[in-house]
mmCIF file of C-alpha atoms in Angstrom:
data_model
loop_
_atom_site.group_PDB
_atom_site.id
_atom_site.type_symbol
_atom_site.label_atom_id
_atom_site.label_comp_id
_atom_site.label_asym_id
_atom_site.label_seq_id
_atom_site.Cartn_x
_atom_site.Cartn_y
_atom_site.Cartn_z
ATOM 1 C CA UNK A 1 20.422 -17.606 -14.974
ATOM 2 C CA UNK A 2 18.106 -17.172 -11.974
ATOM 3 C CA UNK A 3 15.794 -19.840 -11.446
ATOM 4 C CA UNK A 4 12.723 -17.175 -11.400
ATOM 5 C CA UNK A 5 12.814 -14.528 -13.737
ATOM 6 C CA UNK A 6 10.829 -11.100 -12.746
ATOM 7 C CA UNK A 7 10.767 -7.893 -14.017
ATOM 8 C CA UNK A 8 12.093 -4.982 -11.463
ATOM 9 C CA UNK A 9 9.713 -2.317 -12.850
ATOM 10 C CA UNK A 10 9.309 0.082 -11.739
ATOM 11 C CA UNK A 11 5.860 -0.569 -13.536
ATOM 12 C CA UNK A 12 3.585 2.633 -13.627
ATOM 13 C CA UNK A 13 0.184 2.775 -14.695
ATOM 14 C CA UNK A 14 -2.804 5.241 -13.861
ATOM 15 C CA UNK A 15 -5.375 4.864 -11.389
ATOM 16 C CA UNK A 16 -8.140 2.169 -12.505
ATOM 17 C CA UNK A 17 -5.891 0.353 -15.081
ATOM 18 C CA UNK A 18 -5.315 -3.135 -14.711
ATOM 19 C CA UNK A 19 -1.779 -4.063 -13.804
ATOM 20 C CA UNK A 20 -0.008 -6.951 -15.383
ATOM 21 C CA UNK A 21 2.505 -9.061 -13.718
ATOM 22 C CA UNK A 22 4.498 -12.021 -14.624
ATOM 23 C CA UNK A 23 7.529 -14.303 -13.453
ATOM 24 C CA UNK A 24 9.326 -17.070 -15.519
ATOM 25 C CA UNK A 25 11.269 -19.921 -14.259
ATOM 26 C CA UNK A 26 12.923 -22.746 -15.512
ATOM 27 C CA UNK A 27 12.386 -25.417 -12.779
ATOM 28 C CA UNK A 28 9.469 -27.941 -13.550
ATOM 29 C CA UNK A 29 9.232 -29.270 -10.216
ATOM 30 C CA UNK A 30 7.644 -26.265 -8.918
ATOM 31 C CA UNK A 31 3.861 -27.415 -8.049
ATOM 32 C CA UNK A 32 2.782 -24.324 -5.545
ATOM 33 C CA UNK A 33 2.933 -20.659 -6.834
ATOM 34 C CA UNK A 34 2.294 -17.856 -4.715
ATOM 35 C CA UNK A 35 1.822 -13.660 -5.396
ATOM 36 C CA UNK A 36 2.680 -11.523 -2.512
ATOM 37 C CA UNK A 37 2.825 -7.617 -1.944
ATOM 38 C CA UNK A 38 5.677 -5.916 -0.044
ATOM 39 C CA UNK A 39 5.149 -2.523 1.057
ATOM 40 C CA UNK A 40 8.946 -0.435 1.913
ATOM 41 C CA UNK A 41 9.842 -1.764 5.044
ATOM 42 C CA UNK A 42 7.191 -4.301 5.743
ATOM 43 C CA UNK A 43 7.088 -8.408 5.416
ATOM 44 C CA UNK A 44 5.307 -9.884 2.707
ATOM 45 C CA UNK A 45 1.470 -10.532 2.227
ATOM 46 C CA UNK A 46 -0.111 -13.015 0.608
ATOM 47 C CA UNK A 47 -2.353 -12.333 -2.241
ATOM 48 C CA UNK A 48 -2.992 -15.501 -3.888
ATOM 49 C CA UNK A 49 -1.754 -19.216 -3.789
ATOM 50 C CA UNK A 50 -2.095 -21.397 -6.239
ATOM 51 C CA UNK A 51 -1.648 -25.708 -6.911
ATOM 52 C CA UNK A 52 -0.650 -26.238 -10.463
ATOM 53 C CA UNK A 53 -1.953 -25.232 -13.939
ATOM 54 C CA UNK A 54 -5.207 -23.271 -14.125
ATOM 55 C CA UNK A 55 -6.608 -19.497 -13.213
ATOM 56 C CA UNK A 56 -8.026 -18.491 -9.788
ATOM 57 C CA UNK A 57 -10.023 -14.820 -8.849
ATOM 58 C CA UNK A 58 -10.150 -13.299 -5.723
ATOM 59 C CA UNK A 59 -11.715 -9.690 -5.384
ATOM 60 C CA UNK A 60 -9.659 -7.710 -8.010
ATOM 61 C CA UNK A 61 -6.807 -10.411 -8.326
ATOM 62 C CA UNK A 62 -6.217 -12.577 -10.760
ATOM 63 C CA UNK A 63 -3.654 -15.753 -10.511
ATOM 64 C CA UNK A 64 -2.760 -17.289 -13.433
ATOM 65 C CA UNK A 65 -0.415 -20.635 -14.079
ATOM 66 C CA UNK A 66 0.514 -22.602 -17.327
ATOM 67 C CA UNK A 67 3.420 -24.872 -16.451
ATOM 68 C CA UNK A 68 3.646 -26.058 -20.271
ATOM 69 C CA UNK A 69 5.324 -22.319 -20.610
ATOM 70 C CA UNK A 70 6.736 -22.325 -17.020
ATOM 71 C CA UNK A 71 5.226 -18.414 -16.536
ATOM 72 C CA UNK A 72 2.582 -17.092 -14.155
ATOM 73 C CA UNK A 73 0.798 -13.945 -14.087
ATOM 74 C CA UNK A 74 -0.868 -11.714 -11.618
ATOM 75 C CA UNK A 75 -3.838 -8.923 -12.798
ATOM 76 C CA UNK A 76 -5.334 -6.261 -10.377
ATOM 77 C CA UNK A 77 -8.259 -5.118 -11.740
ATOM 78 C CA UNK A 78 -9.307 -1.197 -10.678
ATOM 79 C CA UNK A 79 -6.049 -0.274 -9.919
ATOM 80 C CA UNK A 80 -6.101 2.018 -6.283
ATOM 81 C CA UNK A 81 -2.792 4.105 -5.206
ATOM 82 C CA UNK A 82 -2.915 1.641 -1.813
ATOM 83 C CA UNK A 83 -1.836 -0.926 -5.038
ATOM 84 C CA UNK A 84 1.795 1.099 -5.039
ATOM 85 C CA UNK A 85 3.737 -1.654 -4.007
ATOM 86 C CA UNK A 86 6.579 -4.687 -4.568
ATOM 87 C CA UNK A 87 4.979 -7.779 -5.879
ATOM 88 C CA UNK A 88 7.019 -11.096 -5.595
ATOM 89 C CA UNK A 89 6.258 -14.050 -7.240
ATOM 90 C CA UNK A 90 7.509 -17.328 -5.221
ATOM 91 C CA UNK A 91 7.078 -20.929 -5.594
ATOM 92 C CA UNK A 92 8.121 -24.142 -4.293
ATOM 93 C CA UNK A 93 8.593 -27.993 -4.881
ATOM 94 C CA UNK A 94 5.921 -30.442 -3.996
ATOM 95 C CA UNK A 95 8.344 -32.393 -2.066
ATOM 96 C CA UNK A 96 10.272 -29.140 -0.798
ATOM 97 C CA UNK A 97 9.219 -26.216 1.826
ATOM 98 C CA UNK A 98 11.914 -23.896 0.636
ATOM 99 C CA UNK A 99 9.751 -20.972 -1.410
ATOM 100 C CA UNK A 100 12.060 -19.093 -3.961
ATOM 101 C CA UNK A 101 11.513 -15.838 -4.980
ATOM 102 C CA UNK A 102 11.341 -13.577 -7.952
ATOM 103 C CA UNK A 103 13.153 -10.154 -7.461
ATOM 104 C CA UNK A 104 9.953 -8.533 -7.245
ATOM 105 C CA UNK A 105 8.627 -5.454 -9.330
ATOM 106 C CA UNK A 106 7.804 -2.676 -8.004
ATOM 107 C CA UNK A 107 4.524 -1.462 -8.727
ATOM 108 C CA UNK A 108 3.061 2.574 -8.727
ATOM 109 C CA UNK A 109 -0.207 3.554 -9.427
ATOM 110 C CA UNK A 110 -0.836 7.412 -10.255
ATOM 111 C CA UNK A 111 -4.291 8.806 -9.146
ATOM 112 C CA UNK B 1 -5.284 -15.705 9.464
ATOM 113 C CA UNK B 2 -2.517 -16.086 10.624
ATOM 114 C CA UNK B 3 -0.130 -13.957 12.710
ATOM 115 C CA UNK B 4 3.705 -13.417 12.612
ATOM 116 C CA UNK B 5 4.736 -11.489 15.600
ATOM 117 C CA UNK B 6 8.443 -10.107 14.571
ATOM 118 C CA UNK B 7 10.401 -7.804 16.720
ATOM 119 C CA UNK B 8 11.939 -5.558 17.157
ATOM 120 C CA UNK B 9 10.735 -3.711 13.844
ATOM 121 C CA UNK B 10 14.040 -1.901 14.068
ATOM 122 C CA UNK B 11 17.435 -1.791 16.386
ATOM 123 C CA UNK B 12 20.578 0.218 16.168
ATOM 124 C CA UNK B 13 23.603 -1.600 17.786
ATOM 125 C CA UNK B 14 27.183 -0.934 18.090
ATOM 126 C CA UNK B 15 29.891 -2.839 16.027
ATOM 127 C CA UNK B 16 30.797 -6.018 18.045
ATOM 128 C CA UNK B 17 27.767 -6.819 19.690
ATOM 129 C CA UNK B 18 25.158 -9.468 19.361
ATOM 130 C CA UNK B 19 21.551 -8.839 18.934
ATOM 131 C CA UNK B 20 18.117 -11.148 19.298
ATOM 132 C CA UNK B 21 15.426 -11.430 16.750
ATOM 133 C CA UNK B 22 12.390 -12.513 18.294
ATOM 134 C CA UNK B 23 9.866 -14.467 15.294
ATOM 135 C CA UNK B 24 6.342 -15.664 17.122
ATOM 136 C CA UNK B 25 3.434 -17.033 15.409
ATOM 137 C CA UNK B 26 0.637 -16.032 17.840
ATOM 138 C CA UNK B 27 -1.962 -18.096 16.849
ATOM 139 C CA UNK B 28 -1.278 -21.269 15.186
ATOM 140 C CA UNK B 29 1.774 -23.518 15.748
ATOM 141 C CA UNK B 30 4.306 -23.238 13.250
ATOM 142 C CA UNK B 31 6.314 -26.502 12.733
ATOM 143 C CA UNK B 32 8.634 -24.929 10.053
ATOM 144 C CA UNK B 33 10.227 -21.320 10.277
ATOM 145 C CA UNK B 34 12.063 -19.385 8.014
ATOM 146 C CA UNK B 35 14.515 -16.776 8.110
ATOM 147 C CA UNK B 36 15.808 -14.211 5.426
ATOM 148 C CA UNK B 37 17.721 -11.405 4.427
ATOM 149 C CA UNK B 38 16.997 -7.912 2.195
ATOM 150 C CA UNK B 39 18.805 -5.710 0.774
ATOM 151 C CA UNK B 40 17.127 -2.555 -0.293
ATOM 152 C CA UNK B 41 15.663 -3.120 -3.872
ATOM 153 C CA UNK B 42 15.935 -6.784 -3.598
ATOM 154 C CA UNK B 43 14.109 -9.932 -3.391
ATOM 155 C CA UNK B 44 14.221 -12.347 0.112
ATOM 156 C CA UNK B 45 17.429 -14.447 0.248
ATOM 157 C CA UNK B 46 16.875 -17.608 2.521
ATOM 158 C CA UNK B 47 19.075 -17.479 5.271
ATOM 159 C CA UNK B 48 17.969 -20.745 7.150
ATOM 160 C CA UNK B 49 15.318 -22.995 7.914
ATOM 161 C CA UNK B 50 14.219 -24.440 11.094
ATOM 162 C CA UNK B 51 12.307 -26.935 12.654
ATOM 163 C CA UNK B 52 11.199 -26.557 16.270
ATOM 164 C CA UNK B 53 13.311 -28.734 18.505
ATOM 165 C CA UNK B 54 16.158 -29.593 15.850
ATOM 166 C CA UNK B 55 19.014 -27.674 14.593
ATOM 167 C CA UNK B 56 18.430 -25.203 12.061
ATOM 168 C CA UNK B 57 19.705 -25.879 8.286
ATOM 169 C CA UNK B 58 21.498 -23.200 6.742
ATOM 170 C CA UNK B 59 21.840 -22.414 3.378
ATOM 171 C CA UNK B 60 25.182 -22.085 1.746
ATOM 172 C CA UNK B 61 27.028 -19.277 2.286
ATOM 173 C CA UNK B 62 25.721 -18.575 5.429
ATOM 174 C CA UNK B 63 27.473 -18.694 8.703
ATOM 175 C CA UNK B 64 25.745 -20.720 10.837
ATOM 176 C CA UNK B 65 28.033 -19.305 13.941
ATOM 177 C CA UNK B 66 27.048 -15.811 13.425
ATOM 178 C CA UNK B 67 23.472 -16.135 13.140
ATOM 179 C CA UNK B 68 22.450 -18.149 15.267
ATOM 180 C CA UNK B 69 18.715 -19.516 15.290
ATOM 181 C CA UNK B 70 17.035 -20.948 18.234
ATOM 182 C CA UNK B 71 13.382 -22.930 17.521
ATOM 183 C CA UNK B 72 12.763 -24.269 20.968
ATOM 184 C CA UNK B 73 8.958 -24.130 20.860
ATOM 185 C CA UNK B 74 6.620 -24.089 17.925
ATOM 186 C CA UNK B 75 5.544 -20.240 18.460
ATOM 187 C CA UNK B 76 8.727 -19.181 18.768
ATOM 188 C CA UNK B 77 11.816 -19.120 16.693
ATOM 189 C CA UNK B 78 14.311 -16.067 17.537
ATOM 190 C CA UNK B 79 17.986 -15.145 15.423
ATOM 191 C CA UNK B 80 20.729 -13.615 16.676
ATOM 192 C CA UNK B 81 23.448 -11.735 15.002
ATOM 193 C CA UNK B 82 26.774 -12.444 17.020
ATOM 194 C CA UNK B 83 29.414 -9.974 16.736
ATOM 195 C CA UNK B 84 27.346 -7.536 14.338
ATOM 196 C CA UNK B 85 29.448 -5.887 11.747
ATOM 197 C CA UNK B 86 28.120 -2.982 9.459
ATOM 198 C CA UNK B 87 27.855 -5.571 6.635
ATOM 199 C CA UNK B 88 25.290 -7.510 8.245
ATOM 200 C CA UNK B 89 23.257 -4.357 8.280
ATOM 201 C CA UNK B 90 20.136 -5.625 6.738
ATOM 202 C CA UNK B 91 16.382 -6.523 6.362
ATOM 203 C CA UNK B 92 15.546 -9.267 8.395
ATOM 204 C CA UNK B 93 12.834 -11.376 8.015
ATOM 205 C CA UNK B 94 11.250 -14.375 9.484
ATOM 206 C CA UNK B 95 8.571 -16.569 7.996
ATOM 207 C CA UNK B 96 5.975 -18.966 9.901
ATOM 208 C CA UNK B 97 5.069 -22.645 7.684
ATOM 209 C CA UNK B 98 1.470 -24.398 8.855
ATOM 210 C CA UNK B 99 -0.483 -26.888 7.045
ATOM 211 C CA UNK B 100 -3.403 -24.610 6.552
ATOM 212 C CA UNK B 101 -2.101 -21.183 6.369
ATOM 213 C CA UNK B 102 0.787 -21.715 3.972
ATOM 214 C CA UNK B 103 3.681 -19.477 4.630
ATOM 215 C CA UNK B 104 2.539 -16.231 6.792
ATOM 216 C CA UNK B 105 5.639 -13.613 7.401
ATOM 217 C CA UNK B 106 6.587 -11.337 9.999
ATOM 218 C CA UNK B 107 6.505 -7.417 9.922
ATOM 219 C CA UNK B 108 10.329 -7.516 9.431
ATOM 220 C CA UNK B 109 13.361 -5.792 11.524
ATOM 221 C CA UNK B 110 15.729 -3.407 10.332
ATOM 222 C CA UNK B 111 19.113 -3.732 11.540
ATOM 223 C CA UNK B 112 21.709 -1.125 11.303
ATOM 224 C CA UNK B 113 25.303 -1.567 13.027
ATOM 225 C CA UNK B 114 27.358 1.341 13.091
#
């Protein structure tokens, strides 16, 4: 079992909609969780980052942790085609450096 | 924000040779750097960590005498493939660690050995 859990997708939804994403792990130590996008062929960018339990908004993003069920979330609002991406979930240790990462799912929306 | 300068974006080399990644955070100093490896459809598998002036850590499974990393200042951490085979074709990509920025990555280079 993978120590992050994410759904490959390919997730499709229509322009506007809000996408839903989420990742699962199983290791408790993990105090820092972070959302980024991948575009094909690019390095990651960071959407969000995030200490602990709680929510946090930014524009049409939407971070979301509960540690007591180990599974965070990520909601775009208003859904654009520039959206159509790879969204990875990663997280680290307090103590560590090391981020691990979900396998990412790929996102699409249609106009 | 902050900058990761990565090239090249892409190289084509010849079975064999060795060839330099250059990773550069332009303007902050990065005291940790990162470097991983895609495969197409996949999520970022840690290659290695370094810290500028020390030797790098690699993770297991990786040979730390074909990739070589080299962190000799703290805007500037480069990775070369020795003796590239078509296996080690791949998306490489390097990551920049600061207090206040968090983990920033670079653009990414696409290496193809035929």
């Amino acid at each position: 079992q993978k120590e992050v859990e994410q759904d490959p997708g390919p997730l499709s939804v229509p322009e506007g909609a809000i996408v839903s994403l989420n990742c699962t792990y199983s290791n408790s130590a993990f105090q820092y969780f972070m959302w980024y996008r991948q575009y094909s062929r690019k390095g990651p960018e960071l959407l969000m980052y995030t200490y602990s339990s709680g929510n946090k908004e930014d524009g049409r993003f939407t971070a979301q942790v509960d540690k007591s069920s180990k599974y965070i979330s990520l909601f775009i609002r208003d859904s654009q085609p520039s959206d159509s991406a790879t969204y990875l979930c990663a997280m680290r240790e307090a103590a560590g450096n090391k981020l691990t990462f979900g396998g990412g799912t790929r996102v699409l929306v249609k106009p | 924000g902050a900058v990761v300068s990565q090239h090249p974006s892409w190289v084509i080399c010849k079975s064999g040779t060795s060839v330099k990644i250059e990773c550069r955070s332009l303007d902050f100093q990065a005291t940790t750097m990162f470097w991983y490896r895609q495969f197409p459809k996949q999520s970022l598998m840690l290659m290695a960590t370094s810290n500028e002036g020390s030797k790098a850590t690699y993770e297991q499974g990786v040979e730390k005498d074909k990739f070589l990393i080299n962190h000799a200042s703290l805007t500037l951490s480069t990775l070369t493939v020795t003796s590239a085979h078509p296996e080690d074709s791949s998306f490489y990509i390097c990551s920049a660690s600061e207090v206040f920025y968090g983990y920033t990555f670079g653009s990414g280079t696409r290496l193809t050995v035929v």
